[in-house]
Amino acid sequence: MIPTCLTSLDLLGIDYTQPIQNNVPKESSFPGGDSQIGTVGCVAVDGHGNLAAATSTGGLVNKMVGRIGDTPIIGAGTYANSLCAVSATGKGEAIIRSTVARDVASLMEYKGLSLKDAATYVIEECAPRGTAGLIAVSATGEVTMPFNTTGMFRACATEDGYSEIGIWPSV
Ligand code: ASP
């Protein structure tokens, strides 16, 4: 078994089409460390197959005051059980409607799909195109990072020294 850890940040075309105001302070100067540029997620498995998922986000540009996205909703943007750990990124409203993270686990649990097949199905068939990506790891150390957006910042590292990073779709 290979312990694995991943991080992600989505790259939605829409996030970068908003007008930029010159007088807005740089991101690092926001009190409390709030970010203006998206999501960081992490999933991990240890040598005993224990799984964990975590997701943090600043939400989306021009979000409504008081909006709660998918990130803190267990089963939507974040989920882990004994089969897999999943952290999603993208347009929260679409991710909530598709219960993206839990659906990956459900397909493994009820249909016996592999992590990769379950995650690919959810990203390609459930979440609308251009809205979502996820990082996931299974209890056996399988890793997958599918997305249906233009790109997704992502990385993976294992205890034995393997690592990979990516932004655009793999060829
Ligand atoms: N999913 C987050 C939200 O809708 C945004 C993101 O992933 O960047 O709040």
Short mmCIF file of N, CA and C and ligand atoms in Angstrom, two decimals:
data_model
loop_
_atom_site.label_atom_id
_atom_site.label_comp_id
_atom_site.label_asym_id
_atom_site.label_seq_id
_atom_site.Cartn_x
_atom_site.Cartn_y
_atom_site.Cartn_z
N MET A 1 0.84 -1.20 0.00
CA MET A 1 0.00 0.00 0.00
C MET A 1 0.88 1.25 0.00
N ILE A 2 0.47 2.24 -0.78
CA ILE A 2 1.30 3.45 -0.93
C ILE A 2 0.56 4.66 -0.39
N PRO A 3 1.03 5.22 0.72
CA PRO A 3 0.41 6.46 1.20
C PRO A 3 0.50 7.56 0.15
N THR A 4 -0.54 8.30 0.00
CA THR A 4 -0.61 9.27 -1.09
C THR A 4 -1.22 10.57 -0.62
N CYS A 5 -0.76 11.66 -1.14
CA CYS A 5 -1.33 12.95 -0.80
C CYS A 5 -1.42 13.82 -2.05
N LEU A 6 -2.49 14.55 -2.18
CA LEU A 6 -2.71 15.35 -3.38
C LEU A 6 -3.20 16.74 -3.01
N THR A 7 -2.97 17.70 -3.86
CA THR A 7 -3.61 19.00 -3.69
C THR A 7 -4.20 19.44 -5.01
N SER A 8 -5.20 20.29 -4.96
CA SER A 8 -5.78 20.76 -6.21
C SER A 8 -6.22 22.21 -6.11
N LEU A 9 -6.32 22.84 -7.23
CA LEU A 9 -6.87 24.19 -7.34
C LEU A 9 -7.50 24.25 -8.71
N ASP A 10 -8.75 24.67 -8.76
CA ASP A 10 -9.41 24.62 -10.06
C ASP A 10 -9.01 25.78 -10.96
N LEU A 11 -9.24 25.60 -12.24
CA LEU A 11 -8.95 26.63 -13.22
C LEU A 11 -10.19 26.75 -14.10
N LEU A 12 -11.11 27.60 -13.68
CA LEU A 12 -12.34 27.80 -14.42
C LEU A 12 -12.16 29.05 -15.26
N GLY A 13 -12.41 28.94 -16.55
CA GLY A 13 -12.28 30.10 -17.42
C GLY A 13 -13.01 31.30 -16.87
N ILE A 14 -14.19 31.08 -16.33
CA ILE A 14 -15.04 32.18 -15.89
C ILE A 14 -14.41 32.98 -14.75
N ASP A 15 -13.61 32.33 -13.91
CA ASP A 15 -13.01 33.04 -12.78
C ASP A 15 -12.10 34.17 -13.24
N TYR A 16 -11.54 34.04 -14.41
CA TYR A 16 -10.51 34.98 -14.83
C TYR A 16 -11.03 35.97 -15.86
N THR A 17 -12.34 36.00 -16.06
CA THR A 17 -12.90 36.96 -17.01
C THR A 17 -13.51 38.15 -16.30
N GLN A 18 -13.48 38.14 -14.99
CA GLN A 18 -14.07 39.23 -14.24
C GLN A 18 -13.15 40.44 -14.27
N PRO A 19 -13.71 41.67 -14.28
CA PRO A 19 -12.86 42.86 -14.27
C PRO A 19 -12.00 42.91 -13.01
N ILE A 20 -10.77 43.34 -13.16
CA ILE A 20 -9.86 43.43 -12.02
C ILE A 20 -9.74 44.88 -11.61
N GLN A 21 -9.99 45.17 -10.34
CA GLN A 21 -9.86 46.54 -9.86
C GLN A 21 -8.44 46.78 -9.36
N ASN A 22 -7.89 47.92 -9.78
CA ASN A 22 -6.50 48.19 -9.43
C ASN A 22 -6.29 48.45 -7.95
N ASN A 23 -7.32 48.94 -7.26
CA ASN A 23 -7.13 49.31 -5.86
C ASN A 23 -7.40 48.17 -4.89
N VAL A 24 -7.67 46.96 -5.41
CA VAL A 24 -7.89 45.82 -4.51
C VAL A 24 -6.55 45.36 -3.95
N PRO A 25 -6.45 45.20 -2.62
CA PRO A 25 -5.17 44.78 -2.04
C PRO A 25 -4.76 43.40 -2.55
N LYS A 26 -3.47 43.15 -2.54
CA LYS A 26 -2.99 41.85 -2.99
C LYS A 26 -3.55 40.76 -2.07
N GLU A 27 -3.67 39.56 -2.61
CA GLU A 27 -4.29 38.45 -1.88
C GLU A 27 -3.66 38.24 -0.51
N SER A 28 -2.33 38.35 -0.44
CA SER A 28 -1.65 38.03 0.80
C SER A 28 -1.95 39.03 1.91
N SER A 29 -2.50 40.20 1.54
CA SER A 29 -2.74 41.19 2.57
C SER A 29 -4.13 41.08 3.18
N PHE A 30 -4.94 40.08 2.74
CA PHE A 30 -6.24 39.91 3.34
C PHE A 30 -6.10 39.35 4.76
N PRO A 31 -6.80 39.97 5.72
CA PRO A 31 -6.70 39.46 7.09
C PRO A 31 -7.25 38.05 7.19
N GLY A 32 -6.66 37.25 8.04
CA GLY A 32 -7.17 35.90 8.27
C GLY A 32 -6.78 34.93 7.18
N GLY A 33 -5.97 35.38 6.20
CA GLY A 33 -5.48 34.47 5.18
C GLY A 33 -6.52 34.11 4.13
N ASP A 34 -7.65 34.85 4.04
CA ASP A 34 -8.66 34.54 3.03
C ASP A 34 -8.06 34.65 1.63
N SER A 35 -8.39 33.70 0.78
CA SER A 35 -7.89 33.70 -0.58
C SER A 35 -8.97 34.16 -1.53
N GLN A 36 -8.56 34.84 -2.61
CA GLN A 36 -9.51 35.25 -3.64
C GLN A 36 -9.45 34.32 -4.83
N ILE A 37 -8.61 33.33 -4.81
CA ILE A 37 -8.36 32.62 -6.06
C ILE A 37 -8.65 31.13 -5.97
N GLY A 38 -9.66 30.72 -5.24
CA GLY A 38 -10.10 29.35 -5.41
C GLY A 38 -9.83 28.39 -4.29
N THR A 39 -9.67 27.16 -4.67
CA THR A 39 -9.79 26.06 -3.73
C THR A 39 -8.48 25.30 -3.59
N VAL A 40 -8.20 24.84 -2.40
CA VAL A 40 -7.13 23.89 -2.17
C VAL A 40 -7.73 22.67 -1.50
N GLY A 41 -7.55 21.54 -2.10
CA GLY A 41 -8.06 20.30 -1.53
C GLY A 41 -6.93 19.32 -1.30
N CYS A 42 -7.15 18.39 -0.39
CA CYS A 42 -6.13 17.38 -0.11
C CYS A 42 -6.83 16.07 0.22
N VAL A 43 -6.35 14.99 -0.34
CA VAL A 43 -6.81 13.66 0.07
C VAL A 43 -5.57 12.82 0.38
N ALA A 44 -5.70 11.92 1.32
CA ALA A 44 -4.54 11.12 1.73
C ALA A 44 -4.97 9.75 2.21
N VAL A 45 -4.07 8.79 2.04
CA VAL A 45 -4.28 7.46 2.60
C VAL A 45 -2.98 7.06 3.30
N ASP A 46 -3.11 6.39 4.45
CA ASP A 46 -1.90 5.95 5.14
C ASP A 46 -1.64 4.46 4.86
N GLY A 47 -0.61 3.96 5.46
CA GLY A 47 -0.19 2.59 5.21
C GLY A 47 -1.17 1.54 5.68
N HIS A 48 -2.16 1.92 6.48
CA HIS A 48 -3.20 1.00 6.95
C HIS A 48 -4.48 1.13 6.14
N GLY A 49 -4.49 2.02 5.15
CA GLY A 49 -5.70 2.23 4.35
C GLY A 49 -6.66 3.24 4.93
N ASN A 50 -6.22 3.95 5.97
CA ASN A 50 -7.08 5.02 6.52
C ASN A 50 -7.09 6.20 5.56
N LEU A 51 -8.28 6.71 5.30
CA LEU A 51 -8.44 7.77 4.29
C LEU A 51 -8.92 9.07 4.92
N ALA A 52 -8.50 10.19 4.32
CA ALA A 52 -8.96 11.50 4.80
C ALA A 52 -9.06 12.46 3.63
N ALA A 53 -10.01 13.36 3.72
CA ALA A 53 -10.17 14.40 2.70
C ALA A 53 -10.39 15.74 3.39
N ALA A 54 -9.86 16.80 2.79
CA ALA A 54 -10.08 18.14 3.32
C ALA A 54 -10.12 19.12 2.15
N THR A 55 -10.94 20.16 2.28
CA THR A 55 -11.05 21.15 1.21
C THR A 55 -11.21 22.53 1.83
N SER A 56 -10.50 23.51 1.26
CA SER A 56 -10.59 24.89 1.72
C SER A 56 -10.80 25.78 0.50
N THR A 57 -11.61 26.82 0.63
CA THR A 57 -11.83 27.67 -0.55
C THR A 57 -12.17 29.10 -0.16
N GLY A 58 -11.89 30.00 -1.06
CA GLY A 58 -12.36 31.38 -0.93
C GLY A 58 -13.65 31.57 -1.70
N GLY A 59 -14.19 30.50 -2.29
CA GLY A 59 -15.43 30.58 -3.06
C GLY A 59 -15.15 31.04 -4.49
N LEU A 60 -16.13 31.61 -5.11
CA LEU A 60 -16.01 32.06 -6.49
C LEU A 60 -16.04 33.59 -6.57
N VAL A 61 -15.45 34.14 -7.61
CA VAL A 61 -15.49 35.57 -7.84
C VAL A 61 -16.95 36.02 -8.00
N ASN A 62 -17.28 37.14 -7.36
CA ASN A 62 -18.64 37.71 -7.43
C ASN A 62 -19.71 36.84 -6.77
N LYS A 63 -19.31 36.02 -5.83
CA LYS A 63 -20.30 35.19 -5.13
C LYS A 63 -21.23 36.09 -4.31
N MET A 64 -22.45 35.57 -4.06
CA MET A 64 -23.40 36.31 -3.23
C MET A 64 -22.90 36.35 -1.79
N VAL A 65 -23.19 37.43 -1.12
CA VAL A 65 -22.86 37.51 0.30
C VAL A 65 -23.61 36.40 1.04
N GLY A 66 -22.90 35.67 1.88
CA GLY A 66 -23.54 34.60 2.63
C GLY A 66 -23.61 33.27 1.91
N ARG A 67 -23.15 33.24 0.66
CA ARG A 67 -23.19 31.98 -0.10
C ARG A 67 -22.36 30.91 0.60
N ILE A 68 -22.89 29.71 0.64
CA ILE A 68 -22.12 28.56 1.10
C ILE A 68 -21.99 27.63 -0.08
N GLY A 69 -20.78 27.38 -0.50
CA GLY A 69 -20.55 26.53 -1.67
C GLY A 69 -20.52 25.06 -1.31
N ASP A 70 -19.95 24.28 -2.19
CA ASP A 70 -19.89 22.82 -2.00
C ASP A 70 -18.83 22.39 -1.01
N THR A 71 -17.82 23.24 -0.84
CA THR A 71 -16.62 22.83 -0.09
C THR A 71 -16.92 22.28 1.31
N PRO A 72 -17.72 22.98 2.12
CA PRO A 72 -17.95 22.46 3.49
C PRO A 72 -19.08 21.46 3.58
N ILE A 73 -19.72 21.15 2.45
CA ILE A 73 -20.86 20.22 2.49
C ILE A 73 -20.36 18.81 2.23
N ILE A 74 -20.38 18.00 3.29
CA ILE A 74 -19.88 16.63 3.18
C ILE A 74 -20.76 15.87 2.19
N GLY A 75 -20.10 15.24 1.22
CA GLY A 75 -20.82 14.53 0.16
C GLY A 75 -20.86 15.32 -1.14
N ALA A 76 -20.75 16.64 -1.05
CA ALA A 76 -20.72 17.47 -2.26
C ALA A 76 -19.26 17.73 -2.65
N GLY A 77 -18.59 18.64 -1.91
CA GLY A 77 -17.21 18.98 -2.26
C GLY A 77 -16.17 18.15 -1.53
N THR A 78 -16.57 17.48 -0.49
CA THR A 78 -15.61 16.75 0.34
C THR A 78 -16.26 15.47 0.85
N TYR A 79 -15.52 14.36 0.78
CA TYR A 79 -16.07 13.11 1.33
C TYR A 79 -14.95 12.09 1.50
N ALA A 80 -15.05 11.31 2.56
CA ALA A 80 -14.16 10.16 2.73
C ALA A 80 -14.90 9.07 3.48
N ASN A 81 -14.69 7.83 3.08
CA ASN A 81 -15.19 6.69 3.85
C ASN A 81 -14.10 5.62 3.83
N SER A 82 -14.46 4.36 3.98
CA SER A 82 -13.44 3.32 4.03
C SER A 82 -12.94 2.92 2.64
N LEU A 83 -13.59 3.42 1.59
CA LEU A 83 -13.21 3.06 0.22
C LEU A 83 -12.35 4.12 -0.46
N CYS A 84 -12.68 5.38 -0.23
CA CYS A 84 -11.98 6.45 -0.95
C CYS A 84 -12.10 7.78 -0.22
N ALA A 85 -11.25 8.71 -0.62
CA ALA A 85 -11.33 10.09 -0.15
C ALA A 85 -11.37 10.98 -1.38
N VAL A 86 -12.27 11.98 -1.35
CA VAL A 86 -12.51 12.80 -2.54
C VAL A 86 -12.58 14.27 -2.14
N SER A 87 -11.95 15.14 -2.91
CA SER A 87 -12.06 16.58 -2.72
C SER A 87 -12.34 17.20 -4.08
N ALA A 88 -13.41 17.98 -4.18
CA ALA A 88 -13.83 18.53 -5.47
C ALA A 88 -13.56 20.02 -5.54
N THR A 89 -13.49 20.52 -6.77
CA THR A 89 -13.32 21.95 -7.01
C THR A 89 -14.10 22.33 -8.26
N GLY A 90 -14.51 23.58 -8.31
CA GLY A 90 -15.28 24.03 -9.47
C GLY A 90 -16.46 24.86 -9.02
N LYS A 91 -17.52 24.85 -9.81
CA LYS A 91 -18.70 25.65 -9.49
C LYS A 91 -19.54 24.93 -8.44
N GLY A 92 -19.54 25.49 -7.25
CA GLY A 92 -20.14 24.82 -6.11
C GLY A 92 -21.59 24.41 -6.31
N GLU A 93 -22.36 25.27 -6.97
CA GLU A 93 -23.78 24.96 -7.14
C GLU A 93 -23.96 23.67 -7.95
N ALA A 94 -23.16 23.51 -8.99
CA ALA A 94 -23.24 22.29 -9.81
C ALA A 94 -22.74 21.08 -9.04
N ILE A 95 -21.70 21.29 -8.25
CA ILE A 95 -21.13 20.18 -7.48
C ILE A 95 -22.11 19.72 -6.40
N ILE A 96 -22.82 20.67 -5.80
CA ILE A 96 -23.83 20.32 -4.80
C ILE A 96 -24.96 19.52 -5.45
N ARG A 97 -25.45 20.01 -6.59
CA ARG A 97 -26.56 19.31 -7.27
C ARG A 97 -26.17 17.89 -7.66
N SER A 98 -24.92 17.69 -8.02
CA SER A 98 -24.48 16.36 -8.47
C SER A 98 -23.92 15.50 -7.34
N THR A 99 -23.89 16.03 -6.12
CA THR A 99 -23.26 15.33 -4.99
C THR A 99 -22.00 14.58 -5.45
N VAL A 100 -21.10 15.35 -6.03
CA VAL A 100 -19.95 14.79 -6.72
C VAL A 100 -19.13 13.83 -5.85
N ALA A 101 -18.72 14.28 -4.69
CA ALA A 101 -17.78 13.48 -3.90
C ALA A 101 -18.41 12.17 -3.42
N ARG A 102 -19.64 12.25 -2.93
CA ARG A 102 -20.30 11.03 -2.44
C ARG A 102 -20.63 10.08 -3.59
N ASP A 103 -20.96 10.63 -4.76
CA ASP A 103 -21.29 9.76 -5.89
C ASP A 103 -20.11 8.88 -6.28
N VAL A 104 -18.90 9.40 -6.16
CA VAL A 104 -17.72 8.58 -6.47
C VAL A 104 -17.70 7.38 -5.53
N ALA A 105 -17.87 7.64 -4.24
CA ALA A 105 -17.86 6.55 -3.26
C ALA A 105 -19.03 5.60 -3.48
N SER A 106 -20.19 6.15 -3.84
CA SER A 106 -21.38 5.30 -4.05
C SER A 106 -21.17 4.35 -5.22
N LEU A 107 -20.58 4.83 -6.30
CA LEU A 107 -20.35 3.96 -7.46
C LEU A 107 -19.37 2.83 -7.11
N MET A 108 -18.40 3.13 -6.27
CA MET A 108 -17.49 2.08 -5.83
C MET A 108 -18.22 1.09 -4.92
N GLU A 109 -19.02 1.64 -4.01
CA GLU A 109 -19.69 0.80 -3.01
C GLU A 109 -20.80 -0.06 -3.63
N TYR A 110 -21.64 0.55 -4.43
CA TYR A 110 -22.83 -0.15 -4.92
C TYR A 110 -22.63 -0.85 -6.26
N LYS A 111 -21.72 -0.31 -7.08
CA LYS A 111 -21.54 -0.88 -8.41
C LYS A 111 -20.20 -1.58 -8.57
N GLY A 112 -19.33 -1.49 -7.56
CA GLY A 112 -18.05 -2.17 -7.61
C GLY A 112 -17.06 -1.56 -8.59
N LEU A 113 -17.27 -0.30 -8.96
CA LEU A 113 -16.35 0.35 -9.89
C LEU A 113 -15.01 0.64 -9.21
N SER A 114 -13.96 0.71 -10.00
CA SER A 114 -12.66 1.17 -9.49
C SER A 114 -12.77 2.66 -9.20
N LEU A 115 -11.82 3.18 -8.43
CA LEU A 115 -11.83 4.62 -8.14
C LEU A 115 -11.80 5.44 -9.42
N LYS A 116 -10.90 5.04 -10.33
CA LYS A 116 -10.75 5.81 -11.58
C LYS A 116 -12.04 5.79 -12.39
N ASP A 117 -12.66 4.63 -12.54
CA ASP A 117 -13.90 4.54 -13.33
C ASP A 117 -15.03 5.32 -12.67
N ALA A 118 -15.11 5.24 -11.34
CA ALA A 118 -16.18 5.95 -10.63
C ALA A 118 -16.01 7.46 -10.78
N ALA A 119 -14.79 7.94 -10.58
CA ALA A 119 -14.54 9.38 -10.66
C ALA A 119 -14.71 9.90 -12.08
N THR A 120 -14.26 9.14 -13.05
CA THR A 120 -14.41 9.54 -14.45
C THR A 120 -15.89 9.62 -14.81
N TYR A 121 -16.68 8.65 -14.36
CA TYR A 121 -18.11 8.66 -14.66
C TYR A 121 -18.77 9.91 -14.07
N VAL A 122 -18.46 10.21 -12.82
CA VAL A 122 -19.09 11.37 -12.17
C VAL A 122 -18.71 12.66 -12.88
N ILE A 123 -17.44 12.82 -13.21
CA ILE A 123 -16.99 14.06 -13.86
C ILE A 123 -17.50 14.17 -15.29
N GLU A 124 -17.59 13.05 -15.98
CA GLU A 124 -18.02 13.14 -17.39
C GLU A 124 -19.52 13.05 -17.58
N GLU A 125 -20.22 12.34 -16.70
CA GLU A 125 -21.64 12.09 -16.92
C GLU A 125 -22.57 12.82 -15.94
N CYS A 126 -22.08 13.19 -14.77
CA CYS A 126 -22.97 13.77 -13.76
C CYS A 126 -22.80 15.29 -13.66
N ALA A 127 -21.59 15.75 -13.51
CA ALA A 127 -21.37 17.19 -13.37
C ALA A 127 -21.38 17.83 -14.75
N PRO A 128 -22.11 18.95 -14.94
CA PRO A 128 -22.13 19.60 -16.25
C PRO A 128 -20.72 19.98 -16.71
N ARG A 129 -20.50 19.88 -18.02
CA ARG A 129 -19.18 20.20 -18.60
C ARG A 129 -18.75 21.61 -18.20
N GLY A 130 -17.47 21.75 -17.83
CA GLY A 130 -16.94 23.05 -17.48
C GLY A 130 -17.19 23.47 -16.04
N THR A 131 -17.65 22.54 -15.22
CA THR A 131 -18.00 22.94 -13.85
C THR A 131 -17.20 22.26 -12.74
N ALA A 132 -16.53 21.15 -13.01
CA ALA A 132 -16.00 20.40 -11.85
C ALA A 132 -14.73 19.61 -12.15
N GLY A 133 -13.98 19.42 -11.09
CA GLY A 133 -12.84 18.53 -11.10
C GLY A 133 -12.70 17.96 -9.71
N LEU A 134 -11.93 16.90 -9.58
CA LEU A 134 -11.74 16.33 -8.24
C LEU A 134 -10.39 15.64 -8.16
N ILE A 135 -9.94 15.48 -6.93
CA ILE A 135 -8.80 14.62 -6.65
C ILE A 135 -9.31 13.52 -5.74
N ALA A 136 -8.82 12.30 -5.93
CA ALA A 136 -9.32 11.19 -5.12
C ALA A 136 -8.24 10.13 -4.96
N VAL A 137 -8.31 9.45 -3.84
CA VAL A 137 -7.42 8.32 -3.60
C VAL A 137 -8.24 7.21 -2.94
N SER A 138 -7.90 5.96 -3.25
CA SER A 138 -8.62 4.83 -2.66
C SER A 138 -7.83 4.24 -1.51
N ALA A 139 -8.46 3.32 -0.80
CA ALA A 139 -7.80 2.68 0.35
C ALA A 139 -6.60 1.86 -0.09
N THR A 140 -6.57 1.46 -1.36
CA THR A 140 -5.44 0.67 -1.85
C THR A 140 -4.37 1.55 -2.51
N GLY A 141 -4.55 2.88 -2.49
CA GLY A 141 -3.54 3.78 -3.03
C GLY A 141 -3.74 4.17 -4.48
N GLU A 142 -4.87 3.77 -5.07
CA GLU A 142 -5.17 4.23 -6.44
C GLU A 142 -5.45 5.73 -6.40
N VAL A 143 -4.95 6.46 -7.39
CA VAL A 143 -5.11 7.91 -7.44
C VAL A 143 -5.76 8.31 -8.75
N THR A 144 -6.66 9.28 -8.70
CA THR A 144 -7.20 9.83 -9.94
C THR A 144 -7.53 11.30 -9.75
N MET A 145 -7.40 12.09 -10.82
CA MET A 145 -7.61 13.54 -10.72
C MET A 145 -8.32 14.06 -11.98
N PRO A 146 -9.54 13.59 -12.24
CA PRO A 146 -10.24 14.01 -13.46
C PRO A 146 -10.88 15.38 -13.32
N PHE A 147 -11.09 16.07 -14.44
CA PHE A 147 -11.79 17.35 -14.42
C PHE A 147 -12.43 17.58 -15.79
N ASN A 148 -13.51 18.38 -15.79
CA ASN A 148 -14.14 18.74 -17.07
C ASN A 148 -14.07 20.24 -17.32
N THR A 149 -13.17 20.91 -16.60
CA THR A 149 -12.88 22.32 -16.81
C THR A 149 -11.69 22.44 -17.76
N THR A 150 -11.29 23.67 -18.08
CA THR A 150 -10.16 23.87 -18.99
C THR A 150 -8.88 23.24 -18.44
N GLY A 151 -8.68 23.39 -17.15
CA GLY A 151 -7.50 22.83 -16.51
C GLY A 151 -7.74 22.70 -15.03
N MET A 152 -6.81 22.05 -14.34
CA MET A 152 -6.91 21.95 -12.88
C MET A 152 -5.50 21.77 -12.32
N PHE A 153 -5.08 22.72 -11.49
CA PHE A 153 -3.79 22.56 -10.83
C PHE A 153 -3.86 21.34 -9.92
N ARG A 154 -2.90 20.45 -10.07
CA ARG A 154 -2.99 19.22 -9.29
C ARG A 154 -1.60 18.63 -9.06
N ALA A 155 -1.49 17.87 -8.00
CA ALA A 155 -0.23 17.22 -7.69
C ALA A 155 -0.48 15.97 -6.89
N CYS A 156 0.47 15.08 -6.95
CA CYS A 156 0.36 13.81 -6.24
C CYS A 156 1.76 13.41 -5.78
N ALA A 157 1.87 12.90 -4.57
CA ALA A 157 3.16 12.43 -4.08
C ALA A 157 2.96 11.17 -3.26
N THR A 158 3.89 10.26 -3.33
CA THR A 158 3.83 9.04 -2.53
C THR A 158 5.06 8.94 -1.64
N GLU A 159 4.93 8.11 -0.63
CA GLU A 159 6.01 7.96 0.35
C GLU A 159 7.29 7.45 -0.30
N ASP A 160 7.15 6.65 -1.35
CA ASP A 160 8.34 6.07 -1.96
C ASP A 160 8.98 6.98 -3.02
N GLY A 161 8.55 8.25 -3.08
CA GLY A 161 9.27 9.22 -3.90
C GLY A 161 8.63 9.55 -5.23
N TYR A 162 7.56 8.87 -5.60
CA TYR A 162 6.90 9.20 -6.86
C TYR A 162 6.16 10.53 -6.71
N SER A 163 6.23 11.37 -7.71
CA SER A 163 5.42 12.59 -7.68
C SER A 163 5.03 12.98 -9.09
N GLU A 164 3.90 13.67 -9.19
CA GLU A 164 3.48 14.22 -10.48
C GLU A 164 2.73 15.51 -10.24
N ILE A 165 2.84 16.43 -11.19
CA ILE A 165 2.08 17.66 -11.14
C ILE A 165 1.46 17.90 -12.50
N GLY A 166 0.38 18.70 -12.55
CA GLY A 166 -0.22 18.99 -13.84
C GLY A 166 -1.17 20.17 -13.74
N ILE A 167 -1.44 20.78 -14.86
CA ILE A 167 -2.44 21.85 -14.96
C ILE A 167 -3.45 21.48 -16.04
N TRP A 168 -2.95 21.16 -17.23
CA TRP A 168 -3.82 20.90 -18.39
C TRP A 168 -4.14 19.41 -18.48
N PRO A 169 -5.10 19.05 -19.33
CA PRO A 169 -5.41 17.62 -19.49
C PRO A 169 -4.16 16.83 -19.88
N SER A 170 -4.02 15.65 -19.33
CA SER A 170 -2.89 14.79 -19.70
C SER A 170 -3.17 14.23 -21.09
N VAL A 171 -2.08 14.03 -21.86
CA VAL A 171 -2.29 13.47 -23.20
C VAL A 171 -1.98 11.99 -23.22
N1 ASP B 1 -16.06 25.00 -5.31
C1 ASP B 1 -15.78 26.31 -4.78
C2 ASP B 1 -17.08 27.04 -4.56
O1 ASP B 1 -17.97 26.92 -5.38
C3 ASP B 1 -14.91 27.14 -5.62
C4 ASP B 1 -13.65 26.50 -6.13
O2 ASP B 1 -13.53 25.29 -6.16
O3 ASP B 1 -12.75 27.22 -6.53
O4 ASP B 1 -17.17 27.75 -3.59
#
